[in-house]
Structures are given as C-alpha cells and as structure tokens.
Short mmCIF file of C-alpha atoms in Angstrom, two decimals:
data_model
loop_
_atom_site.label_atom_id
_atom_site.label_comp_id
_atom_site.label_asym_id
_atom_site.label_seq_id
_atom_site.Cartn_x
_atom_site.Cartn_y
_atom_site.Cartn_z
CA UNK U 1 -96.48 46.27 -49.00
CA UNK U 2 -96.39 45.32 -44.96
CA UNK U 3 -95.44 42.04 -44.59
CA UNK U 4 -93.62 39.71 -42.31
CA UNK U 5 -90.01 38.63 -43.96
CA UNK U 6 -88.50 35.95 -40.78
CA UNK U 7 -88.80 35.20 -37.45
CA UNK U 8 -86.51 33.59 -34.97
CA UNK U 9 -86.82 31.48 -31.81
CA UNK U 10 -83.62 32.05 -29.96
CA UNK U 11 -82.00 31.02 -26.49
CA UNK U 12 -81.49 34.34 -24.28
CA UNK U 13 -78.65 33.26 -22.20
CA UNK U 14 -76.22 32.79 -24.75
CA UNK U 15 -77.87 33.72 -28.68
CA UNK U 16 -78.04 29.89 -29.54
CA UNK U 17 -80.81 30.01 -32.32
CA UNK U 18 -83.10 27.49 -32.16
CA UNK U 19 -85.33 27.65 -35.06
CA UNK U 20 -85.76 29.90 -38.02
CA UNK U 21 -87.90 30.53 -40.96
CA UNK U 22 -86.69 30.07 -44.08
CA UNK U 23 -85.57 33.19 -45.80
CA UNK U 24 -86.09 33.49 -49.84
CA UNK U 25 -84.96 37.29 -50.29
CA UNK U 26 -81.28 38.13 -50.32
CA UNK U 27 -81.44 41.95 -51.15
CA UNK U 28 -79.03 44.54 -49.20
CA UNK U 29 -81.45 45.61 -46.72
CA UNK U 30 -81.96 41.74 -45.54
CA UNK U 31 -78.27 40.92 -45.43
CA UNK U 32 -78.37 43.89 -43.22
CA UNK U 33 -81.24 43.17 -40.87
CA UNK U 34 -79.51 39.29 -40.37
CA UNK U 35 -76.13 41.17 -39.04
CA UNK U 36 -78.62 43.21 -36.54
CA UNK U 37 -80.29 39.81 -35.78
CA UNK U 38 -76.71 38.53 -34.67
CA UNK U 39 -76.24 41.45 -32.66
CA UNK U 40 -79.08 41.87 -30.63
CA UNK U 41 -78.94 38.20 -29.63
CA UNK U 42 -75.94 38.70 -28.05
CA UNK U 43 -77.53 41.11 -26.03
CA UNK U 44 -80.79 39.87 -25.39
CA UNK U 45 -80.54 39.15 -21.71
CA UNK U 46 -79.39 42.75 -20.94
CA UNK U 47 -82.66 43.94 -22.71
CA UNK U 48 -86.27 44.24 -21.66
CA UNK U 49 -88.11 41.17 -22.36
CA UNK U 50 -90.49 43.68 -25.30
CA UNK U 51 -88.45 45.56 -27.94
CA UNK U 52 -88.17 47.03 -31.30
CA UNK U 53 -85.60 48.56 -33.35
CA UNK U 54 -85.64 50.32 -36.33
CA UNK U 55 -83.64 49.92 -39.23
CA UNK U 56 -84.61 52.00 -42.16
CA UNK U 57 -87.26 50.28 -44.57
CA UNK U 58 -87.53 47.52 -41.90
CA UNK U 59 -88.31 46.64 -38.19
CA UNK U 60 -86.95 44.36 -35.61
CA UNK U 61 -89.38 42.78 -33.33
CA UNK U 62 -88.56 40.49 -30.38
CA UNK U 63 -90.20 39.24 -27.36
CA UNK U 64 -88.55 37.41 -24.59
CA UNK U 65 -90.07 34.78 -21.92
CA UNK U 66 -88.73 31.91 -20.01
CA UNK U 67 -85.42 31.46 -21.29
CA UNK U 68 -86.71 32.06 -24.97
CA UNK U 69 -86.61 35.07 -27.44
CA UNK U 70 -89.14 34.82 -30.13
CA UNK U 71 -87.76 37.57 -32.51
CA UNK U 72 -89.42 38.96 -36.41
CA UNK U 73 -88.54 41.03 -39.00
CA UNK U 74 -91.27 42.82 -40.78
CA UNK U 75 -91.55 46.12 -43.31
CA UNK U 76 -91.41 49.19 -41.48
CA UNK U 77 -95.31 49.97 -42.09
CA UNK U 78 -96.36 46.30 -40.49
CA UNK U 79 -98.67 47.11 -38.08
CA UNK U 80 -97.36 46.66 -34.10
CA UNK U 81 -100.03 44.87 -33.15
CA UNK U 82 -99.86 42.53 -35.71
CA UNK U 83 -96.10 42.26 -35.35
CA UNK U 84 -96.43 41.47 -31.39
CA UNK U 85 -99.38 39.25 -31.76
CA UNK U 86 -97.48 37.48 -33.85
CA UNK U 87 -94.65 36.87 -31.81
CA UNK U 88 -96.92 36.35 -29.00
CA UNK U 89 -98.83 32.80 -30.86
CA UNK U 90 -94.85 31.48 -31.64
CA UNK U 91 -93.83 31.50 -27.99
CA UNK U 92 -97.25 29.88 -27.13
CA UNK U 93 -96.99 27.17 -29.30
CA UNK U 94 -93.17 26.93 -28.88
CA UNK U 95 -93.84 26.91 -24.82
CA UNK U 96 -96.30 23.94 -25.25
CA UNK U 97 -94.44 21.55 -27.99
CA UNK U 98 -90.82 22.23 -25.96
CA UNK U 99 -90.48 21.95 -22.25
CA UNK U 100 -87.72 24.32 -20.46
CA UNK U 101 -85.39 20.96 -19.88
CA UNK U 102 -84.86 20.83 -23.76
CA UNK U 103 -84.48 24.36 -24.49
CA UNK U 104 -81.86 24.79 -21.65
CA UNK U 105 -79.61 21.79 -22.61
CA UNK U 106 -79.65 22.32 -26.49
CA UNK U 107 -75.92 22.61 -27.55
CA UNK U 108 -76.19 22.72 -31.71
CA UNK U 109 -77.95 25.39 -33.39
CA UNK U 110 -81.12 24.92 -35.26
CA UNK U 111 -81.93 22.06 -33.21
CA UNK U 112 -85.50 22.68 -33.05
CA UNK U 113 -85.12 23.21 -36.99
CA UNK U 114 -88.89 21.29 -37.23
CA UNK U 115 -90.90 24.36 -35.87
CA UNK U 116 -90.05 26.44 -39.02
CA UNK U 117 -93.19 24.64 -40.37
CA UNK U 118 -95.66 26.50 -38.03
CA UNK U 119 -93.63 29.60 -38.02
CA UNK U 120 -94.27 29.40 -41.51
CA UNK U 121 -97.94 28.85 -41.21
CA UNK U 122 -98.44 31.44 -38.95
CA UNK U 123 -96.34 34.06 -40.80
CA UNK U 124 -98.56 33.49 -43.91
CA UNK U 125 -101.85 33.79 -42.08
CA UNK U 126 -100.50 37.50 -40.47
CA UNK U 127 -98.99 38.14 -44.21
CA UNK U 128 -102.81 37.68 -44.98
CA UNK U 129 -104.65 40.14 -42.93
CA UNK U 130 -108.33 39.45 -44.52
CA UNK U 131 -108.13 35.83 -43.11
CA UNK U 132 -106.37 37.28 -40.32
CA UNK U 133 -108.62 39.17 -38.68
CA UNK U 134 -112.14 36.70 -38.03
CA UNK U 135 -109.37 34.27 -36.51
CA UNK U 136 -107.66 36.18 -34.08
CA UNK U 137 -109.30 39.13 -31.51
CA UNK U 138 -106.17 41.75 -31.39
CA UNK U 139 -107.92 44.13 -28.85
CA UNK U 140 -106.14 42.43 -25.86
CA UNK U 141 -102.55 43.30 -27.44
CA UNK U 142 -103.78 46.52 -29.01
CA UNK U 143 -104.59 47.34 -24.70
CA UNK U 144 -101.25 45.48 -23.84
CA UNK U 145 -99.52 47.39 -26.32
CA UNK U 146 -100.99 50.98 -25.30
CA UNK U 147 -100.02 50.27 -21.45
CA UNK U 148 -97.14 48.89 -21.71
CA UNK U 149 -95.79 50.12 -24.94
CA UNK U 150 -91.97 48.03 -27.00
CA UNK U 151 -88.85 49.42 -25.85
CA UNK U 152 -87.69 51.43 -28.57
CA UNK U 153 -84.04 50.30 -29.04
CA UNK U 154 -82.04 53.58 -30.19
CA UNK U 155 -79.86 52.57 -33.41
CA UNK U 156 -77.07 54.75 -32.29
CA UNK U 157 -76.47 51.72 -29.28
CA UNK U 158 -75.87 49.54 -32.68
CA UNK U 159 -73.96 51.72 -35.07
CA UNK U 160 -72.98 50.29 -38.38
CA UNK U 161 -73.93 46.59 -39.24
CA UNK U 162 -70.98 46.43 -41.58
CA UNK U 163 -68.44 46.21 -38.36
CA UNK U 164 -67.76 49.85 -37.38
CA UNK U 165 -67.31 49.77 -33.87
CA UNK U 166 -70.22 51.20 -31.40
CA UNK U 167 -70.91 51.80 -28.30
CA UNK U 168 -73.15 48.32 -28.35
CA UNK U 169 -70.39 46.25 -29.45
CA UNK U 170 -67.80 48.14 -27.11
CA UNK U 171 -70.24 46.95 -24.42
CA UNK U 172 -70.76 43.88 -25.38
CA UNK U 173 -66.85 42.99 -25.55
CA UNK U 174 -65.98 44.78 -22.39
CA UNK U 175 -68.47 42.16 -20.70
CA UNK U 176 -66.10 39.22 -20.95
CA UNK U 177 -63.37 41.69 -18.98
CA UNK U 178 -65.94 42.06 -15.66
CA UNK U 179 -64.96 41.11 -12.61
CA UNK U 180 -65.44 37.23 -11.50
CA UNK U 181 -67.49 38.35 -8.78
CA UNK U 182 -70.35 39.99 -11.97
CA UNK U 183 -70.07 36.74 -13.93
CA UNK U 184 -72.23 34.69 -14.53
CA UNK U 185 -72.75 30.89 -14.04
CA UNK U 186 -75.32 28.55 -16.01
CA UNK U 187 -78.86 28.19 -14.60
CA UNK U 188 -78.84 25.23 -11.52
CA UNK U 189 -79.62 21.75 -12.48
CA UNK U 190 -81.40 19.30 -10.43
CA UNK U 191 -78.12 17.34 -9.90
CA UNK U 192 -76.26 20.68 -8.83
CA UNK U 193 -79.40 21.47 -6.21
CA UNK U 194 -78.79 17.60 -4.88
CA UNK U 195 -75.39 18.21 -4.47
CA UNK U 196 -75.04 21.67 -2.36
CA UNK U 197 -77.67 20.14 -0.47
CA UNK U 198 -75.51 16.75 0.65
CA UNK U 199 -72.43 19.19 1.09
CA UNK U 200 -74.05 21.16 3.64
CA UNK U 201 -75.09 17.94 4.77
CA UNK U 202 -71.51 16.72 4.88
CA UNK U 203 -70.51 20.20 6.82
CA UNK U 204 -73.03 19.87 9.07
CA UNK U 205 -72.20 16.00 10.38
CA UNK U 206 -68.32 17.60 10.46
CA UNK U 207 -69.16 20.53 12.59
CA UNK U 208 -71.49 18.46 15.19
CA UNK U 209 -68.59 15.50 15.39
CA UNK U 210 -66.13 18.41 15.95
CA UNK U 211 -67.56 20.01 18.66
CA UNK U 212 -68.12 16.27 20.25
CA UNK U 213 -64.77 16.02 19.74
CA UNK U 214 -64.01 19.40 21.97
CA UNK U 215 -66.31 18.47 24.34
CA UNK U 216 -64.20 14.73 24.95
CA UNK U 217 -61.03 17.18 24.59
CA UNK U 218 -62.44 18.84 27.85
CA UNK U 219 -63.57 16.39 29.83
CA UNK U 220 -60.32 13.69 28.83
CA UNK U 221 -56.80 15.12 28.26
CA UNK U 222 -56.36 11.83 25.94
CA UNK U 223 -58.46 13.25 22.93
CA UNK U 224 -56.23 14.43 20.19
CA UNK U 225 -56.76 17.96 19.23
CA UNK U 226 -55.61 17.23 15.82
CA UNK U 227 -59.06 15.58 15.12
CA UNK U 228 -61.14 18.28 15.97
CA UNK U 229 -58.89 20.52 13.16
CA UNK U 230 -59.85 17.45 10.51
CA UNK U 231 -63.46 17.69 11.36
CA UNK U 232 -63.43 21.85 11.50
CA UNK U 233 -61.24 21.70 8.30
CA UNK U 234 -63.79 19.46 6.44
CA UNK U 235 -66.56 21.41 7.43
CA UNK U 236 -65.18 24.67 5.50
CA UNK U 237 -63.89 22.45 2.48
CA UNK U 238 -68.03 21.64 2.27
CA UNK U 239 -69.22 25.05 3.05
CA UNK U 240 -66.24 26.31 0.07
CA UNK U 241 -67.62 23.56 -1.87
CA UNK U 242 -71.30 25.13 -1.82
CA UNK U 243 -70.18 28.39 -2.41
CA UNK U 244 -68.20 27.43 -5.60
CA UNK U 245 -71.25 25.51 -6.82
CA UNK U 246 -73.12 28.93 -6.48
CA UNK U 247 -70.59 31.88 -7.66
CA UNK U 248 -68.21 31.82 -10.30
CA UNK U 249 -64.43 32.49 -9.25
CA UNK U 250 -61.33 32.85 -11.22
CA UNK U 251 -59.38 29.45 -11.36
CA UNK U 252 -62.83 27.88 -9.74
CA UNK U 253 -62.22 24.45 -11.41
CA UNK U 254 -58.34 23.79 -10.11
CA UNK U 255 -60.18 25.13 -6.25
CA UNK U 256 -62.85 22.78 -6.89
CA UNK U 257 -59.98 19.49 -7.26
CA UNK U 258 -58.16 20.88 -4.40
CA UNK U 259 -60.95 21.23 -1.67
CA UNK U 260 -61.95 17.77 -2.69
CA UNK U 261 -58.44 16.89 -2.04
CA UNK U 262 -58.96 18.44 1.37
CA UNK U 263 -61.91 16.93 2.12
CA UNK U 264 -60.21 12.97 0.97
CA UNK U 265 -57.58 13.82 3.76
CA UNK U 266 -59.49 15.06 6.48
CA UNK U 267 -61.35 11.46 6.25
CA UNK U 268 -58.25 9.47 5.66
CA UNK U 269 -57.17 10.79 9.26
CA UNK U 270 -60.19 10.38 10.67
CA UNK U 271 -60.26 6.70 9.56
CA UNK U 272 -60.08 5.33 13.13
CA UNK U 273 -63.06 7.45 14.23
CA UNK U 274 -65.18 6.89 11.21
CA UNK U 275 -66.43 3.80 9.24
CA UNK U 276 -65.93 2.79 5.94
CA UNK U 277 -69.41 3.50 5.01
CA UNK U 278 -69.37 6.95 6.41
CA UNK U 279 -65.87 7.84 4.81
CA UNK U 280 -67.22 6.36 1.42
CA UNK U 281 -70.04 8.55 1.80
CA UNK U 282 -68.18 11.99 2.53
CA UNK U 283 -65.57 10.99 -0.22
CA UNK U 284 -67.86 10.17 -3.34
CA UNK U 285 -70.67 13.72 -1.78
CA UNK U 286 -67.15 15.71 -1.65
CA UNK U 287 -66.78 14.28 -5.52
CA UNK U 288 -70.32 14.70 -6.82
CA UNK U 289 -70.23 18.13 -5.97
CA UNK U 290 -66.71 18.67 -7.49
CA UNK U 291 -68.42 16.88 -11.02
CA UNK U 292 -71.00 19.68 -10.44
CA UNK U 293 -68.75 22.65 -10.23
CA UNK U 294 -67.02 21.23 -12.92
CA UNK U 295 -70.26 21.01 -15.42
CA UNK U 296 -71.75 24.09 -14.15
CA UNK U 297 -69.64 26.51 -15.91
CA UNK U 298 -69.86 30.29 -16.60
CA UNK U 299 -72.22 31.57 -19.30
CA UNK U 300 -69.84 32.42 -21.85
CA UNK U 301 -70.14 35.07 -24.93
CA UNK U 302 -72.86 33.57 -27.66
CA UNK U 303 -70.66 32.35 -30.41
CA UNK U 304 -71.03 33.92 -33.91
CA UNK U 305 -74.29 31.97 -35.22
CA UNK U 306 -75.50 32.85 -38.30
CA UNK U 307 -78.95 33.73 -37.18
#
C-alpha cells in the first residue's frame, strides 16, 4: 500500500522543527526513518533545496524554501509526484498563515504545533488518490519534476541510523572545528541593519572632524595633535564595529566591549571640542551596535530535537 506516514515543517538554519504530524505507527522501520529525519535536518542547509533519500521500504522527501524545509515520509512505491506535490501545498499554506519574522525568531520546538491539523488534512486527501486527483492538476510538477528532477541523496553519506559513524556525521561534526573566518552568523535583523548604518555614520563625522582638525594643525601650531589621533582612533573603533556586526571572529563578544570602550574614551577627550548632545550620541550608537554584536550570534549546531 503507498501511502504518506509524516511530514515535517522544519527551520533550515539550525533543524528547529516547527510542526509535525502526528505519528500512530511505532514499527522498526519508523523508529528508523525518525533517526534519518534528525539527521538530515542537521544538514539541510548544505543540501539542495529538492531531495530524496532512500531508506529501504520507505522514502524521505523534503523540499526547502525561504528559510523553511517542508520534509515527508512516504512508502517506497508513493508516487514522486504525489510526494512533491504534496510537499509543495504545505509550504504554500505554511508561507501564507506564517510570515518569515515568526519563523526566524522561534526559539522552542513545535511552536507552530497548530498546523499539524492541515498537514493532516492534506496528508489524508494524497493518502486518497480517487478524491485526489479531480482536486489537484499534477501535470505542472510531473514537468517540474522531469526537468529538474530530486537530488538523490546516496545512503552511504548517512551510514547506519543506529550511531555507527559515517562520513555524514564525520562532516557534520568537523563543521563546528572550521575556521572563524567559514562561520556563520544569524540572518541580519532590522535593528542590526540600523545600527552598522549609524556606525558608519559615527566613522564618517570622526574622519571629516579629523581631517578639520589637521587642516587647523597646519595652518595654527596651537592645535593639539593628540585630537586628531582621538578622532582617527574613533573612526576605526566604528569601522571595527561594522565589521564585527557582519563576520563572526573568535572572542568577537569581549572585542565588541572593548572597541566600545575605545570609542567612550576617544569622546571623553574630545569633551572640550564636542557637546554633550553629540558625545551622548556617539556613546549610546557605539553601544547599540555593541547590543547588536552581542545578539547576533553565530549559527550554532541544531540541537538534538526529536523530530
């Protein structure tokens, strides 16, 4: 019998599932297929956004868009198009009930437990292919399919499900060893754009004031030369600021604390040439952006959900 057993919605970035169907069977080959469901969505932004994998009497469907993997498991003689237009009618509906803003900031899993009622629906409609088929035209997908045909994922990447190593796991571990300079950092907020943008605003009214100030250092001997360091120095505590905000760099929370430390001292000497509103306004920019760094963190390995 071909039928469809579960389906997923699940967050690509870091695995966090965030809605499930409700799974009545508990035989061997299921408790398999869940262990396989944990592992591929810990991989499921290093994988093209169409896949399948095969695992013996069943088969592992996924599609991936905007953030979101919609993922199924079916019998192994469900048909693909079936399978995909499936898949493809829970990320439409889960696109227009959920915006991007709640999908990105969900922290517990499940959170979005109440769409199991129309994965439910749907998955008993496709389960039902005579009432299936006057609802639903499957000749675009059939096309979609032919063209651009699922990535086949090759079980050897896998290995065992019952926690031999494999090459797949061994990959998957060895990513939290990278380099700082691979790793990486959570998608931008609107509050982290806001903030680069005033700290290249801050480095920019530094850099203009300190070449004023060499220009007065030229034309009067009585300027003091150890302004136009303040100015130049705050100018690169911004520009470092900006830069942390974008890449992710090892210790890049205690750098953070000590450019804005920089940046509080370069005004506090510069008090006599600056106003209080102007040296409140560098001081609380040069700590916004150090709140940002702080919240936008790296994207760390998905913890072990039961999916």
């Amino acid at each position: 019998m071909s039928v469809i057993l579960s389906a997923s919605v699940i967050r690509v970035r870091d695995g966090l599932p965030l809605s499930a169907s409700t799974d009545y069977e508990q035989s061997t080959g299921m408790q398999e297929c869940r262990k396989y469901f944990k592992m591929l969505s810990r991989k499921l932004a290093q994988l093209p956004d169409r896949c399948t994998l095969k695992t013996g009497h069943y088969n592992i469907n996924f599609i991936s868009s905007l953030g979101v993997s919609y993922m199924m498991l079916c019998t192994e003689n469900y048909p693909n198009v079936l399978a995909f237009s499936f898949l493809d009618e829970l990320q439409k509906e889960f696109i227009t009930t959920y915006n991007m803003m709640k999908t990105n900031t969900a922290v517990r899993p499940y959170c979005f437990i109440e769409f199991d009622n129309f994965i439910q629906r749907t998955k008993q409609r496709y389960n039902n292919p005579r009432s299936l088929s006057t609802k639903i035209n499957l000749s675009d997908m059939q096309m979609e399919i032919k063209l651009r045909p699922p990535y086949q994922i090759p079980m050897c990447e896998l290995g065992s499900a019952n926690g031999v190593t494999s090459a797949f796991s061994v990959d998957y571990k060895g990513a939290g060893k990278i380099s700082s300079a691979h790793q990486r950092l959570e998608p931008a907020t609107l509050s982290g754009i806001v903030a680069f943008i005033l700290s290249l605003l801050c480095g920019a009214l530094n850099l203009i004031r300190g070449f004023h100030a060499i220009e007065s250092l030229l034309q009067s001997d009585g300027e003091d030369f150890n302004y136009i360091i303040a100015f130049f120095l705050g100018t690169a505590a911004c520009l470092y600021q900006c830069y942390l905000l974008v890449y992710y760099t090892g210790w890049r929370n205690v750098k953070s604390f000590l450019t804005l430390g920089l940046i509080c001292l370069c005004n506090m000497y510069l008090y006599e040439l600056r106003n209080l509103w102007q040296l409140f306004f560098h001081v609380t920019v040069g700590a916004f952006v150090t709140l940002q760094i702080w919240l936008r963190q790296a994207q760390g390995k998905a913890p072990d959900y039961d999916v």
